[in-house]
Tab-separated table of C-alpha atoms in Angstrom:
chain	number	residue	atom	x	y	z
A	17	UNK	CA	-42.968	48.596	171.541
A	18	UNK	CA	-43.567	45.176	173.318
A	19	UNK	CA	-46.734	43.990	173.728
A	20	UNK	CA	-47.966	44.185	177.343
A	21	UNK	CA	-47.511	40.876	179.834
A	22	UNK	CA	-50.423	39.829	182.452
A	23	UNK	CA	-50.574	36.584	183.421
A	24	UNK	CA	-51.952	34.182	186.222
A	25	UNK	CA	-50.312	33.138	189.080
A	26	UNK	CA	-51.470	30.250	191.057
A	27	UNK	CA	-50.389	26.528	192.346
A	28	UNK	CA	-51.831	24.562	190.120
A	29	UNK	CA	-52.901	26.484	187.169
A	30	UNK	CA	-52.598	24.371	184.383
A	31	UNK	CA	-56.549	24.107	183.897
A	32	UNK	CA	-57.260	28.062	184.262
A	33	UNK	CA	-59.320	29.299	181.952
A	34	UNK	CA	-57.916	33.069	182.159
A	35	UNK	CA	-56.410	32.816	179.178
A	36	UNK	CA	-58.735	31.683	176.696
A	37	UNK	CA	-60.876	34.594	179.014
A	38	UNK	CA	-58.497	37.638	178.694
A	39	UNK	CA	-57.733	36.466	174.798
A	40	UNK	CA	-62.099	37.062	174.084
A	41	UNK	CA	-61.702	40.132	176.544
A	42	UNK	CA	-58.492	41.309	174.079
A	43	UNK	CA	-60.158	40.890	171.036
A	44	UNK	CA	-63.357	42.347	171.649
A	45	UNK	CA	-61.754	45.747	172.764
A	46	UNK	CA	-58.791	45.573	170.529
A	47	UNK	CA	-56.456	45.650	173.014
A	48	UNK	CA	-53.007	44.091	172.549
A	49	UNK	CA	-52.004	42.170	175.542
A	50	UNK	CA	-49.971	38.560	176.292
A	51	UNK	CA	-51.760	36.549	179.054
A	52	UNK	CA	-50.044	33.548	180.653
A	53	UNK	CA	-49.663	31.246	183.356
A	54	UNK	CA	-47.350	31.346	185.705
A	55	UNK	CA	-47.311	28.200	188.561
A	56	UNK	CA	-45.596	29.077	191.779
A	57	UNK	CA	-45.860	27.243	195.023
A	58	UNK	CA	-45.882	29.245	198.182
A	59	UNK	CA	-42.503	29.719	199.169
A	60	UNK	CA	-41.402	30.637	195.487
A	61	UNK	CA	-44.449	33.470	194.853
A	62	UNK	CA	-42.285	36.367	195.954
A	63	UNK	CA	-39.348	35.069	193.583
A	64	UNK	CA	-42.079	34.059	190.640
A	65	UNK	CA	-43.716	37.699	191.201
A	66	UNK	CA	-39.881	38.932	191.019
A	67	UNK	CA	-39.229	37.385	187.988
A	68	UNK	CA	-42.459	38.664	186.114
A	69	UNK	CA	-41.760	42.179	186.723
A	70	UNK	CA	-38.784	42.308	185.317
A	71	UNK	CA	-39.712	40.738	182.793
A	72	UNK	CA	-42.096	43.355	181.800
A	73	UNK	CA	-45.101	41.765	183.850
A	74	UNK	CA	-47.677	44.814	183.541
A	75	UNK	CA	-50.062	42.918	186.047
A	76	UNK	CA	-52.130	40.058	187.155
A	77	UNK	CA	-54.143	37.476	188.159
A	78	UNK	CA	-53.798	35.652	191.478
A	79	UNK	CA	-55.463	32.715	192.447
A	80	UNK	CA	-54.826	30.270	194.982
A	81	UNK	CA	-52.788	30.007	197.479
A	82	UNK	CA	-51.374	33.109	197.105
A	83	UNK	CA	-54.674	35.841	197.916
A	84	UNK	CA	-53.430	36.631	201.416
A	85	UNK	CA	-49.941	36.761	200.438
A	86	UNK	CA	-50.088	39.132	197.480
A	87	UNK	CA	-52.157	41.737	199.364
A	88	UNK	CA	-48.926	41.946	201.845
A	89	UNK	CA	-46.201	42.987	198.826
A	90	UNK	CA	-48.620	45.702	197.359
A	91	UNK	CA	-47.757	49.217	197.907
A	92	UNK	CA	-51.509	50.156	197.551
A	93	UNK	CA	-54.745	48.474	197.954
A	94	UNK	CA	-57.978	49.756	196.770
A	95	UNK	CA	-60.584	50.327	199.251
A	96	UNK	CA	-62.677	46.400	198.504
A	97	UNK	CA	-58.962	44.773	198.894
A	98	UNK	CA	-58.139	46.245	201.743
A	99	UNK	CA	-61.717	45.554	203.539
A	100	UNK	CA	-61.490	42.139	202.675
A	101	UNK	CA	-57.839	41.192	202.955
A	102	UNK	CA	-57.219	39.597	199.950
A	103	UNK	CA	-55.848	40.246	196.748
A	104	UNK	CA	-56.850	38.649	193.265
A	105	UNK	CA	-55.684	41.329	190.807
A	106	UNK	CA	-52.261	43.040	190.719
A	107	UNK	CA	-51.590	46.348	188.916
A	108	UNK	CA	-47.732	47.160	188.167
A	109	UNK	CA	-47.170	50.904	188.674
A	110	UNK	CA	-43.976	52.662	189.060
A	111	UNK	CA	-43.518	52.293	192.307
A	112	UNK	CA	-44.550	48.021	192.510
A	113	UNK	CA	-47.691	46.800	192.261
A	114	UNK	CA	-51.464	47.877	193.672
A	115	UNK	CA	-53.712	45.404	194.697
A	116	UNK	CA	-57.595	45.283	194.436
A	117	UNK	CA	-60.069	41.931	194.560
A	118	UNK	CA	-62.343	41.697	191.836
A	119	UNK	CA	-64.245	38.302	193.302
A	120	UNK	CA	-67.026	39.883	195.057
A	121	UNK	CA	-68.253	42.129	192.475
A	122	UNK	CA	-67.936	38.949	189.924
A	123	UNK	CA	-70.058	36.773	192.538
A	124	UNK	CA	-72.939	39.257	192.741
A	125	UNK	CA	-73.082	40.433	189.389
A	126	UNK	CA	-73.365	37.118	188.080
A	127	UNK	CA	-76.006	36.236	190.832
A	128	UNK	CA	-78.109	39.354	189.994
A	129	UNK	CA	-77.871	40.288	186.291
A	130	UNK	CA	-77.163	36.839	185.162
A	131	UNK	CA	-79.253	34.182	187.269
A	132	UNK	CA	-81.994	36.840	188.313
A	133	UNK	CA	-81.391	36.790	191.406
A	134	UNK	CA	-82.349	39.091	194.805
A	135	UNK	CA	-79.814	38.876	197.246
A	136	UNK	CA	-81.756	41.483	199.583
A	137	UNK	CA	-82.585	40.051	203.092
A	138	UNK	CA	-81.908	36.714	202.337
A	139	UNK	CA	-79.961	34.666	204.922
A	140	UNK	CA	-76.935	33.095	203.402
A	141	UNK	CA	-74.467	30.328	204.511
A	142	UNK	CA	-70.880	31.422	203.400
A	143	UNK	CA	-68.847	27.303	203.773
A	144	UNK	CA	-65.344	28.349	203.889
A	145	UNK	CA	-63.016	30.768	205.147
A	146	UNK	CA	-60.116	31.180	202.741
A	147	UNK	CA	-59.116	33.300	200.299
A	148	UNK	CA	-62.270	32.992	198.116
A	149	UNK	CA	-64.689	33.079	200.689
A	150	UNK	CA	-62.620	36.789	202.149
A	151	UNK	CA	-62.616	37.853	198.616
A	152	UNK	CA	-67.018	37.195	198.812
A	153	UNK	CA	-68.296	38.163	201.803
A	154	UNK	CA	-67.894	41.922	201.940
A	155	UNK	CA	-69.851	41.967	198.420
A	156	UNK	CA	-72.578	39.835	199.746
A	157	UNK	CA	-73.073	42.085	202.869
A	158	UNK	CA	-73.313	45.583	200.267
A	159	UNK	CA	-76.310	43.719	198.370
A	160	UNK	CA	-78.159	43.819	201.297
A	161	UNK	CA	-78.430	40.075	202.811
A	162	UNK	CA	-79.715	40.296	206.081
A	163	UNK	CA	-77.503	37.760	207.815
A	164	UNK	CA	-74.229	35.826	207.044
A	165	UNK	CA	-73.298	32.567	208.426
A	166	UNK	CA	-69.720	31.387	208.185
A	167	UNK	CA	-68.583	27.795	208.551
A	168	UNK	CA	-65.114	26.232	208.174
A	169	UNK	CA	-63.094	23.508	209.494
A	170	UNK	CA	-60.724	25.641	211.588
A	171	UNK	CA	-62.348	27.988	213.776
A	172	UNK	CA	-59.740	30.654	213.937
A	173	UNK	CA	-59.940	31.280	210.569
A	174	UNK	CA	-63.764	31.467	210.732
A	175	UNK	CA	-63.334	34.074	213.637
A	176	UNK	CA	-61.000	35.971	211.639
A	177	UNK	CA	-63.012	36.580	208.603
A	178	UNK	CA	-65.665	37.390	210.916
A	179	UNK	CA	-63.839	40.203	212.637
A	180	UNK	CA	-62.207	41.394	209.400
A	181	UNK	CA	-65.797	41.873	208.464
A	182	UNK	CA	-66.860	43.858	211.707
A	183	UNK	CA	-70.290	43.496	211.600
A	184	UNK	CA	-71.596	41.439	214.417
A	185	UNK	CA	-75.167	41.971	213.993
A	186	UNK	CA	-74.850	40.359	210.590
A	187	UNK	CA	-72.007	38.017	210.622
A	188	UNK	CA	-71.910	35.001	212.572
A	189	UNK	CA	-69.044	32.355	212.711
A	190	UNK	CA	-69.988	29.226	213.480
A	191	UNK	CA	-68.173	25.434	213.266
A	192	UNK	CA	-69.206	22.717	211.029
A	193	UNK	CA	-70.587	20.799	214.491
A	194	UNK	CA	-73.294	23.801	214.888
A	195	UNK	CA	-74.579	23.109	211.246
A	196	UNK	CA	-77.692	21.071	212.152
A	197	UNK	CA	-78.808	23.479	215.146
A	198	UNK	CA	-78.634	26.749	212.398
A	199	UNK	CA	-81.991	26.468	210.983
A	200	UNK	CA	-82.187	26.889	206.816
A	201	UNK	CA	-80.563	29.535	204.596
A	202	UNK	CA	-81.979	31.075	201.124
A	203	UNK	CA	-79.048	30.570	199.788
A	204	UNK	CA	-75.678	28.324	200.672
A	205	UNK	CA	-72.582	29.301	199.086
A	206	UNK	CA	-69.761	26.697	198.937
A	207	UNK	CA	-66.470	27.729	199.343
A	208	UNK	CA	-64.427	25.201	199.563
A	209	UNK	CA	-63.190	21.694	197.908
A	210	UNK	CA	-66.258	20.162	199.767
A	211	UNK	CA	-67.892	17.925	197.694
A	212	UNK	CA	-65.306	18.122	195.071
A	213	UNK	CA	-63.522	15.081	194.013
A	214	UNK	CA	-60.316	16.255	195.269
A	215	UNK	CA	-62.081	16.384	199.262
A	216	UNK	CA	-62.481	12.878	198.793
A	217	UNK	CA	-65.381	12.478	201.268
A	218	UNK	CA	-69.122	12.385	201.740
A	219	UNK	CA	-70.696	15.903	202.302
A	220	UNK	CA	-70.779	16.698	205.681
A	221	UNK	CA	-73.763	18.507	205.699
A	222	UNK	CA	-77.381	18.191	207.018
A	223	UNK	CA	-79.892	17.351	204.725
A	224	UNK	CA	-82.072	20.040	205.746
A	225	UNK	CA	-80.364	23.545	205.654
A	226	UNK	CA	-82.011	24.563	202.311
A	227	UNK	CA	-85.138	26.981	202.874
A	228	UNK	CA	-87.932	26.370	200.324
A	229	UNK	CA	-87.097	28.422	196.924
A	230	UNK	CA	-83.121	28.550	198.432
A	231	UNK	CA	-80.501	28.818	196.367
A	232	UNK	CA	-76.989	27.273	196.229
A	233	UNK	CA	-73.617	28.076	194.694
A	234	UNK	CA	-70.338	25.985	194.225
A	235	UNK	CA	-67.775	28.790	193.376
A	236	UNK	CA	-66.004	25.584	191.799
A	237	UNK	CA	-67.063	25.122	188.164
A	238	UNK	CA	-67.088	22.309	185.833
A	239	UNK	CA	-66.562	18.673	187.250
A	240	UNK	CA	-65.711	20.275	190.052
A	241	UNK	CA	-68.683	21.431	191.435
A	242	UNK	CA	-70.964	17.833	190.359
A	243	UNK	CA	-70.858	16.615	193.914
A	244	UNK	CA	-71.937	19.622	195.996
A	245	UNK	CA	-74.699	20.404	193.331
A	246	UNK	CA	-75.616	16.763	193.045
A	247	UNK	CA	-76.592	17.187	196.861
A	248	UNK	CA	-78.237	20.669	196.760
A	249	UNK	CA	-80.492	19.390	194.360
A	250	UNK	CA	-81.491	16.107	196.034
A	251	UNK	CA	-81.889	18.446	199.070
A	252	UNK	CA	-84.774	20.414	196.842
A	253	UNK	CA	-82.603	23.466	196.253
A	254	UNK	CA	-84.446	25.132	193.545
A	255	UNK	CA	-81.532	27.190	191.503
A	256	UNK	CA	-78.141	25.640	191.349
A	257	UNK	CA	-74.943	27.711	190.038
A	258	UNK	CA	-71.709	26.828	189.778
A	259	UNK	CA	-68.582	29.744	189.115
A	260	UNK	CA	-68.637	29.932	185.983
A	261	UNK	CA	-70.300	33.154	186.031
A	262	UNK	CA	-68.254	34.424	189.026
A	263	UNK	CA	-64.913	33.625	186.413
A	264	UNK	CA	-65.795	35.570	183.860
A	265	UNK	CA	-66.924	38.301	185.742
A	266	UNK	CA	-64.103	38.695	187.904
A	267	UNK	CA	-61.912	38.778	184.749
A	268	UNK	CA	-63.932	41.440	183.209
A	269	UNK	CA	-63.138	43.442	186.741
A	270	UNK	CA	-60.091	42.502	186.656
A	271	UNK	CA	-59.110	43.724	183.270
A	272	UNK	CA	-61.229	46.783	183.298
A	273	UNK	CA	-58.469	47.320	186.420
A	274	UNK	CA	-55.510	47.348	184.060
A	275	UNK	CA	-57.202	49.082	180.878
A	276	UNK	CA	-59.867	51.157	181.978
A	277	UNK	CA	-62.543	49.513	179.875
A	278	UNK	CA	-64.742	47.144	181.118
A	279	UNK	CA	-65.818	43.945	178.467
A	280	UNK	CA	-69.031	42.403	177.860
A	281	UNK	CA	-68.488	38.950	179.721
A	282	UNK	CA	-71.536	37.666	178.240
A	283	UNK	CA	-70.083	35.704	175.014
A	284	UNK	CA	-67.275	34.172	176.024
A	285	UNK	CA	-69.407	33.086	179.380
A	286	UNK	CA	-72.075	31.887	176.484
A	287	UNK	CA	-69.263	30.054	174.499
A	288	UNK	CA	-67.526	28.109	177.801
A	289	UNK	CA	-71.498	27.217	179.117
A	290	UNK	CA	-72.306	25.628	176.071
A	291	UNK	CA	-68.813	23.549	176.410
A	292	UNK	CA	-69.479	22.431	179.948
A	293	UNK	CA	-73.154	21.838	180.432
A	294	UNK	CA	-75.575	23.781	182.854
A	295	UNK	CA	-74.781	23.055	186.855
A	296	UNK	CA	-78.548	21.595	186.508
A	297	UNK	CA	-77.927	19.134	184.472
A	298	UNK	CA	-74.388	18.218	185.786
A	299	UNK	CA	-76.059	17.713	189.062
């Protein structure tokens, strides 16, 4: 009997950690499984997809820019896929593949049993509207934070996240312009390749959105999120976090999805921490 496939599917994917994730996940529940990584621009997902079921592809990982895409070739999404419109974890049944998203739960799981935190009726700033940011917010609004503010560079897709979300009392979508007229947030959560290397350009943020004891999150990890840390913490942000958390926690979602078993994220979380440094002291 051949062992069962999962892999990652993304554009690029070359740096993932899944693997090396899934492989702890694996071992520590002694369950055989092949993870991989499989890079497919946009117009060749569907074929790349395709190709991996037939190829014995018993599900997977999908990371961008695929989210939106893969929730539209499922046969089935699970309730927290379907409310947020975006899928990060694909199960293979007999049928085709279900679809659920596994970020949000990661996010807040990591923000509550692993940095402490209280997410209850704090005001957050959500910066971004893509894939990630859908895959967030519906999690953030079940722990109980009394308002969320989304900002983006396009405003349609800011408005559409917002009415996916359908709670106007709570949601607001607002444009990078409105930023300095918003007031301060407990906690910022960035989204986006802003202040990453990759955006190439200074932060275009205000100085003073940070409340006093706020919180901020790069949903980046590594190198990646140095910039947009750097500048929470000159802004007096008092706990900085960057995704590593939210990766391993997803994953442990994600694979409970295919096997039914959920692992303990902490170790391999431990053992990739003590590799890249604490988002304090990269900032």
């Amino acid at each position: 009997m051949s062992t069962p496939r999962f892999a990652l599917i993304g554009h690029p994917v070359a740096h993932s950690l899944s693997p090396r994730i899934h492989a702890e996940f694996a071992r520590q529940t002694g369950i055989a499984m092949e993870y991989g990584l499989i890079d497919a621009t946009a117009e060749r997902f569907d074929a790349a997809l395709a190709e991996f079921a037939a190829a014995g592809g018993a599900g997977a990982n999908v990371t961008l820019p695929h989210k939106a895409r893969a929730a539209t070739v499922c046969n089935h999404l699970s309730d927290r896929a379907r409310r947020c419109g975006v899928v990060n974890t694909l199960i293979r049944t007999a049928t085709g593949w279900d679809g659920d998203n596994t970020d949000g739960l990661g996010l807040v799981r990591d923000l509550t049993d692993r940095h402490g935190q209280d997410l209850r009726g704090r005001r957050v700033l959500l910066i971004g509207a893509g894939g990630v940011a859908h895959g967030v917010a519906p999690a953030l609004l079940d722990a109980g934070i009394s308002g969320l503010v989304i900002v983006n560079r396009t405003d349609s897709r800011t408005d559409a996240l917002a009415d996916l979300l359908g709670e106007p009392a709570r949601v607001h979508p607002r444009n990078f312009t409105d930023l300095h007229t918003l007031g301060v947030f407990d906690l910022i959560i960035n989204a986006t390749s802003i202040g990453h290397a990759s955006d190439g350009g200074e932060l275009p943020l205000p100085n003073s959105l940070i409340a006093p004891r706020g919180d901020v999150v790069d949903l980046g990890y590594g190198e990646a999120a140095i910039g947009f840390l750097a500048w929470a913490r000159a802004c007096g942000a008092d706990q900085l976090i960057d995704g590593l958390g939210m990766l391993v926690e997803q994953a442990a979602e994600s694979f409970k999805c295919w096997h039914g078993v959920r692992p303990d994220a902490d170790a391999i979380y431990a053992e990739l921490r003590a590799e890249s440094g604490s988002p304090a002291a990269m900032a």
